Coordinates of C-alpha atoms and ligand atoms in Angstrom, one line a residue:
X1 CA 28.0 6.4 2.6
X2 CA 26.4 8.5 0.0
X3 CA 22.7 9.7 0.6
X4 CA 20.8 11.5 -2.2
X5 CA 17.7 13.4 -1.2
X6 CA 14.9 14.2 -3.7
X7 CA 12.3 17.0 -3.7
X8 CA 14.6 19.1 -1.6
X9 CA 13.6 22.7 -0.7
X10 CA 15.9 25.1 1.1
X11 CA 14.3 24.3 4.5
X12 CA 15.2 20.5 3.9
X13 CA 18.7 21.5 3.2
X14 CA 19.0 23.6 6.1
X15 CA 17.6 21.1 8.5
X16 CA 19.7 18.3 7.3
X17 CA 22.8 20.4 7.4
X18 CA 22.1 21.5 10.9
X19 CA 21.3 18.0 12.1
X20 CA 24.6 16.9 10.6
X21 CA 26.5 19.6 12.6
X22 CA 24.6 18.5 15.8
X23 CA 25.0 14.9 15.2
X24 CA 28.7 14.8 14.5
X25 CA 29.2 12.6 17.7
X26 CA 26.6 10.1 16.4
X27 CA 28.5 9.8 13.0
X28 CA 26.2 12.0 10.9
X29 CA 29.3 13.5 9.5
X30 CA 30.1 10.2 7.7
X31 CA 27.1 10.6 5.5
X32 CA 27.8 12.5 2.1
X33 CA 24.6 14.3 1.5
X34 CA 23.5 15.3 -2.1
X35 CA 20.3 17.5 -2.3
X36 CA 18.3 17.3 -5.5
X37 CA 15.5 19.7 -6.1
X38 CA 13.7 17.5 -8.7
X39 CA 11.2 14.9 -7.7
X40 CA 12.1 11.3 -7.8
X41 CA 10.4 9.5 -10.7
X42 CA 11.2 7.1 -13.7
X43 CA 13.1 10.0 -15.5
X44 CA 15.2 11.1 -12.5
X45 CA 16.0 7.8 -10.9
X46 CA 19.3 7.6 -12.9
X47 CA 20.4 10.7 -11.0
X48 CA 20.9 8.4 -8.0
X49 CA 23.5 6.2 -9.6
X50 CA 26.2 5.5 -6.9
X51 CA 24.1 6.6 -4.0
X52 CA 23.8 3.9 -1.3
X53 CA 20.9 5.6 0.2
X54 CA 18.1 7.3 -1.4
X55 CA 15.8 9.7 0.5
X56 CA 12.5 10.5 -1.1
X57 CA 9.6 12.7 0.1
X58 CA 5.9 12.1 0.2
X59 CA 5.1 12.9 -3.4
X60 CA 8.0 11.3 -5.1
X61 CA 7.2 8.3 -7.3
X62 CA 8.8 5.2 -5.8
X63 CA 7.0 2.5 -7.8
X64 CA 8.5 -0.9 -9.0
X65 CA 10.1 0.8 -12.1
X66 CA 11.8 3.5 -10.1
X67 CA 13.0 0.8 -7.5
X68 CA 14.5 -1.4 -10.2
X69 CA 16.4 1.5 -11.6
X70 CA 17.6 2.6 -8.2
X71 CA 18.8 -1.0 -7.6
X72 CA 20.7 -1.0 -10.8
X73 CA 22.5 2.1 -9.8
X74 CA 23.7 0.5 -6.5
X75 CA 21.0 1.8 -4.1
X76 CA 20.4 -0.5 -1.2
X77 CA 18.4 1.7 1.3
X78 CA 15.4 3.9 1.1
X79 CA 15.4 6.3 3.8
X80 CA 12.0 7.9 3.7
X81 CA 11.7 11.3 5.4
X82 CA 8.1 10.8 6.2
X83 CA 5.8 8.8 8.4
X84 CA 3.6 7.7 5.5
X85 CA 4.8 5.2 3.0
X86 CA 2.0 4.8 0.8
X87 CA 4.0 6.3 -2.1
X88 CA 6.5 3.3 -1.9
X89 CA 6.0 -0.2 -3.5
X90 CA 7.6 -1.9 -0.5
X91 CA 7.0 -5.4 -2.1
X92 CA 9.1 -4.3 -5.2
X93 CA 11.9 -2.9 -2.8
X94 CA 12.0 -6.2 -0.9
X95 CA 12.3 -8.1 -4.3
X96 CA 15.1 -5.8 -5.4
X97 CA 16.9 -6.2 -2.1
X98 CA 16.4 -2.6 -1.1
X99 CA 15.6 -2.0 2.7
X100 CA 13.0 0.7 3.4
X101 CA 12.8 2.8 6.6
X102 CA 10.8 5.7 7.6
X103 CA 10.4 8.3 10.3
X104 CA 7.6 6.9 12.4
X105 CA 7.1 9.9 14.7
X106 CA 8.7 13.2 14.5
X107 CA 6.3 15.9 15.8
X108 CA 2.9 14.4 16.3
X109 CA 2.2 17.8 17.8
X110 CA 2.8 19.6 14.6
X111 CA 0.2 17.7 12.6
X112 CA -2.3 17.4 15.6
X113 CA -2.0 21.3 16.3
X114 CA -2.6 21.9 12.4
X115 CA -5.8 19.9 12.6
X116 CA -7.0 21.8 15.6
X117 CA -6.0 25.1 13.7
X118 CA -8.2 24.0 10.8
X119 CA -11.1 23.2 13.1
X120 CA -10.9 26.6 14.8
X121 CA -10.5 28.5 11.6
X122 CA -13.5 26.7 9.8
X123 CA -15.7 27.1 12.9
X124 CA -15.0 30.8 13.6
X125 CA -14.4 31.6 9.9
X126 CA -11.2 33.2 10.6
X127 CA -10.0 32.9 7.0
X128 CA -13.1 35.0 5.9
X129 CA -12.9 37.4 8.8
X130 CA -9.3 38.1 8.0
X131 CA -10.1 38.9 4.4
X132 CA -13.0 41.2 5.6
X133 CA -11.2 43.3 8.1
X134 CA -8.4 43.9 5.5
X135 CA -11.0 45.5 3.3
X136 CA -12.4 47.5 6.2
X137 CA -15.5 45.3 6.3
X138 CA -16.1 45.0 10.0
X139 CA -19.6 43.1 9.6
X140 CA -20.2 39.8 11.4
X141 CA -22.9 38.4 9.0
X142 CA -22.0 34.9 7.9
X143 CA -19.3 34.5 10.5
X144 CA -21.4 32.7 13.3
X145 CA -19.7 29.7 14.7
X146 CA -20.4 27.2 17.4
X147 CA -18.9 26.3 20.8
X148 CA -16.6 23.2 20.6
X149 CA -17.3 22.6 24.3
X150 CA -19.7 19.8 24.7
X151 CA -19.7 19.0 21.1
X152 CA -18.5 15.5 19.9
X153 CA -15.2 14.9 17.9
X154 CA -14.6 11.5 16.2
X155 CA -10.9 10.5 15.8
X156 CA -10.3 8.1 13.2
X157 CA -7.0 6.4 13.8
X158 CA -5.5 6.8 17.3
X159 CA -2.0 6.3 16.5
X160 CA 0.8 8.8 17.6
X161 CA -0.8 11.8 16.1
X162 CA -4.4 10.8 16.7
X163 CA -3.9 10.4 20.3
X164 CA -2.2 13.9 20.6
X165 CA -5.2 15.4 18.7
X166 CA -7.7 13.6 21.0
X167 CA -6.1 15.0 24.0
X168 CA -6.2 18.5 22.8
X169 CA -9.8 18.1 21.7
X170 CA -10.7 16.7 25.2
X171 CA -9.1 19.7 26.8
X172 CA -11.7 21.9 24.9
X173 CA -14.4 20.0 26.7
X174 CA -15.4 17.9 23.8
X175 CA -16.6 14.3 23.9
X176 CA -14.2 12.1 22.2
X177 CA -15.2 9.2 20.1
X178 CA -12.6 6.9 18.4
X179 CA -12.2 4.4 15.8
X180 CA -9.2 2.2 15.3
X181 CA -8.7 -1.6 14.8
X182 CA -6.2 -1.3 17.7
X183 CA -7.7 0.5 20.8
X184 CA -5.1 2.5 22.9
X185 CA -5.6 2.9 26.8
X186 CA -4.7 6.6 26.3
X187 CA -7.9 7.3 24.7
X188 CA -9.9 5.7 27.5
X189 CA -7.7 7.5 30.1
X190 CA -8.8 10.7 28.8
X191 CA -12.7 9.9 28.9
X192 CA -12.8 8.8 25.2
X193 CA -14.8 5.9 23.9
X194 CA -14.1 3.5 21.0
X195 CA -17.1 2.9 18.8
X196 CA -17.6 1.5 15.3
X197 CA -16.8 3.7 12.4
X198 CA -20.5 4.0 11.6
X199 CA -21.3 5.2 15.1
X200 CA -18.5 7.6 15.2
X201 CA -19.6 9.2 11.7
X202 CA -23.3 9.3 12.9
X203 CA -22.5 11.1 16.2
X204 CA -19.6 13.4 15.6
X205 CA -19.8 17.3 14.9
X206 CA -16.3 17.0 13.9
X207 CA -14.5 13.9 12.2
X208 CA -10.7 14.0 11.9
X209 CA -8.8 11.4 9.9
X210 CA -5.4 10.1 11.4
X211 CA -5.1 6.7 9.9
X212 CA -2.7 5.7 7.2
X213 CA -3.5 5.4 3.5
X214 CA -3.6 1.6 2.7
X215 CA -5.5 -0.3 0.1
X216 CA -8.1 -1.0 2.8
X217 CA -8.5 2.7 3.8
X218 CA -8.5 4.3 0.2
X219 CA -11.8 6.4 0.1
X220 CA -12.7 5.6 3.6
X221 CA -14.8 8.7 3.3
X222 CA -17.1 8.1 0.1
X223 CA -20.5 9.0 -0.7
X224 CA -22.0 6.5 1.8
X225 CA -19.7 7.5 4.7
X226 CA -20.6 11.1 4.1
X227 CA -24.3 10.4 4.0
X228 CA -23.8 8.7 7.4
X229 CA -22.3 11.7 9.0
X230 CA -24.2 14.1 11.1
X231 CA -25.8 16.6 8.7
X232 CA -23.5 19.8 8.7
X233 CA -20.7 18.2 10.4
X234 CA -16.9 19.1 9.7
X235 CA -14.4 16.9 8.1
X236 CA -10.8 17.3 8.7
X237 CA -8.1 15.4 6.7
X238 CA -4.3 15.8 7.7
X239 CA -3.5 12.4 6.9
X240 CA -3.4 11.3 3.2
X241 CA -5.6 12.7 0.4
X242 CA -6.5 9.1 -0.9
X243 CA -8.6 8.7 2.3
X244 CA -11.2 10.9 0.8
X245 CA -13.2 10.7 -2.4
X246 CA -12.9 14.3 -3.4
X247 CA -15.8 14.1 -5.9
X248 CA -18.2 12.7 -3.3
X249 CA -17.1 15.4 -0.9
X250 CA -17.9 18.0 -3.4
X251 CA -21.5 16.7 -3.7
X252 CA -21.9 16.6 0.0
X253 CA -20.7 20.2 0.2
X254 CA -23.2 21.3 -2.3
X255 CA -26.0 19.6 -0.7
X256 CA -25.1 20.9 2.7
X257 CA -24.6 17.4 4.2
X258 CA -21.2 18.3 4.8
X259 CA -20.9 21.7 6.6
X260 CA -17.1 22.4 6.7
X261 CA -14.0 20.7 5.2
X262 CA -10.4 21.1 6.1
X263 CA -7.8 19.5 3.9
X264 CA -4.1 19.6 4.4
X265 CA -3.8 16.7 1.8
X266 CA -5.5 16.1 -1.5
X267 CA -5.6 12.8 -3.5
X268 CA -4.2 14.5 -6.6
X269 CA -1.8 16.8 -4.8
X270 CA 1.3 15.1 -6.4
X271 CA 1.3 17.3 -9.4
X272 CA 0.7 20.5 -7.4
X273 CA 1.7 20.7 -3.7
X274 CA 5.1 22.0 -2.6
X275 CA 5.3 24.1 -5.7
X276 CA 4.3 27.7 -6.7
X277 CA 1.9 27.5 -9.7
X278 CA 0.4 30.9 -9.1
X279 CA 1.3 32.0 -12.7
X280 CA -0.5 29.0 -14.3
X281 CA -4.1 28.1 -14.8
X282 CA -5.5 25.6 -12.3
X283 CA -6.5 22.7 -14.4
X284 CA -7.7 20.4 -11.6
X285 CA -11.4 21.0 -11.8
X286 CA -12.1 19.2 -8.7
X287 CA -9.6 21.2 -6.6
X288 CA -10.8 24.4 -8.2
X289 CA -14.4 23.6 -7.3
X290 CA -13.2 22.8 -3.7
X291 CA -11.5 26.0 -3.5
X292 CA -14.6 27.9 -4.4
X293 CA -16.5 27.0 -1.4
X294 CA -16.2 29.4 1.6
X295 CA -16.6 26.6 4.1
X296 CA -13.6 24.8 2.7
X297 CA -9.9 25.4 3.9
X298 CA -7.1 24.0 2.0
X299 CA -3.5 24.0 3.1
X300 CA -0.7 22.4 1.0
X301 CA 0.5 19.5 3.1
X302 CA 2.0 21.8 5.6
X303 CA 0.9 20.1 8.8
X304 CA 4.2 18.6 9.5
X305 CA 5.9 21.8 8.9
X306 CA 7.3 23.1 12.3
X307 CA 11.0 23.6 13.1
X308 CA 10.9 20.8 15.7
X309 CA 9.4 18.3 13.1
X310 CA 12.1 19.1 10.5
X311 CA 14.9 18.8 12.9
X312 CA 13.6 15.4 14.1
X313 CA 13.0 14.2 10.5
X314 CA 16.5 15.0 9.6
X315 CA 17.9 13.4 12.6
X316 CA 15.9 10.2 12.4
X317 CA 16.5 9.7 8.7
X318 CA 20.3 9.9 9.1
X319 CA 20.1 7.7 12.4
X320 CA 18.1 5.0 10.2
X321 CA 20.7 5.2 7.6
X322 CA 23.7 4.8 9.9
X323 CA 21.8 2.0 11.8
X324 CA 21.1 0.1 8.5
X325 CA 24.9 0.3 7.5
X326 CA 25.9 -1.1 10.9
X327 CA 23.4 -3.8 10.7
X328 CA 21.5 -2.4 13.7
X329 CA 17.8 -2.1 14.1
X330 CA 16.1 0.9 12.4
X331 CA 12.5 2.1 11.8
X332 CA 11.7 -0.6 9.0
X333 CA 8.6 -0.2 6.9
X334 CA 6.4 -3.2 7.1
X335 CA 4.4 -3.8 3.9
X336 CA 0.6 -3.4 3.8
X337 CA -0.8 -7.0 4.7
Ligands
LIG401 P1 0.6 5.8 13.4 O1 1.1 4.6 12.7 O2 1.2 6.1 14.7 O3 -1.0 5.6 13.7 C1 -2.0 5.3 12.7 C2 -3.1 4.6 13.3 O4 -4.2 4.3 12.4 C3 -2.8 3.3 14.0 O5 -3.2 3.3 15.4 C4 -3.6 2.3 13.2 O6 -4.0 1.2 14.0 C5 -4.7 3.1 12.7 N1 -5.5 2.4 11.7 C6 -5.1 1.6 10.7 N2 -5.9 1.3 9.9 C7 -7.1 2.1 10.2 C8 -8.5 2.0 9.8 N3 -9.0 1.4 8.7 N4 -9.3 3.0 10.6 C9 -8.9 3.6 11.6 N5 -7.6 3.6 12.0 C10 -6.8 2.7 11.4 O7 0.6 7.1 12.5 P2 0.7 8.6 12.9 O8 2.1 9.0 13.1 O9 -0.3 8.8 13.8 O10 0.3 9.2 11.5 C11 -1.0 9.1 11.0 C12 -1.0 9.5 9.5 O11 -0.7 10.9 9.4 C13 0.2 8.9 8.7 O12 -0.2 7.7 8.2 C14 0.4 9.9 7.6 O13 -0.4 9.4 6.4 C15 -0.2 11.2 8.1 N6 0.7 12.2 8.3 C16 0.6 13.5 7.6 C17 1.4 14.5 7.9 C18 1.0 15.9 7.2 O14 2.1 16.8 7.1 N7 -0.1 16.1 6.7 C19 2.5 14.4 8.6 C20 2.7 13.1 9.2 C21 1.9 12.1 9.1

């Protein structure tokens, strides 16, 4: 079975090679891996000709045109090496006879812990403090934070990651409010409470997004939801950029309605993230404006990026491909209803 991976970086190659060695008994050695650095899109889909399995990453373009081209080249299985699948036209894949699977859970700890890191950094202004001490500026003016203890955190989406995140925040002594169309007993067990999204926004000092990007959740955070938040609250998005209307967020930061913003994902990240653009001018005016606020912290979609997560992603991706070939159940993607 030939599997072609797009958007590969050295750490992807290393984790898949290592998983292949470790997974020899499971048959991983039967998979012929080809690593491509280029992104998958309309112009590069032709490179996958002859590959039974194509493995895209989160900012690859997997629209109907790409799927038709992959299908013409003989691809029958899309093994996403991500949990999110908003970048894939699943209906077009079904129509083309291509099965789509994902890695539903790798390390929820990786993403949840990154979200917590962003909260601590923004609250205690560690990013600014670090810059200051390196310049021999040991003053504290402007670095005042607040105790998380006895504050309220709002968790939007209590799936695998949201629940780990909620547990960590509860251990800080925070009150946990949650919003999810499907309530999970773990949240109640740790003392959390499900409320409406409006109530969560109105009562939370910190709001963290852990729901998927679907047509129904695009710009879940917009001008009116920002206005409904507690003045000066903190917003964290480690889920998908499209959940947040970036222009509305700029306005909320300028007015002070939003007190802190932590983004690991950005709605226009596709053209920028995972690449070094430091020698170029930053042409995205919204991102440039966001980066100019000292109460904004942006990381480039690295929340998943731990050794444990990479190992699990590689192993599950290859397990999915083998299961598909054997006609066994794998982690199929279900289209947005
Ligand atoms: P999951 O599928 O386990 O949980 C998602 C939860 O969101 C479910 O409980 C679902 O019922 C809920 N949900 C659906 N619509 C909602 C809505 N309108 N409002 C509130 N909740 C809603 O997914 P998991 O593994 O917890 O991942 C969450 C998201 O994190 C993924 O969809 C992905 O986009 C993102 N992610 C980001 C990573 C990063 O590196 N920054 C890495 C991995 C995932």
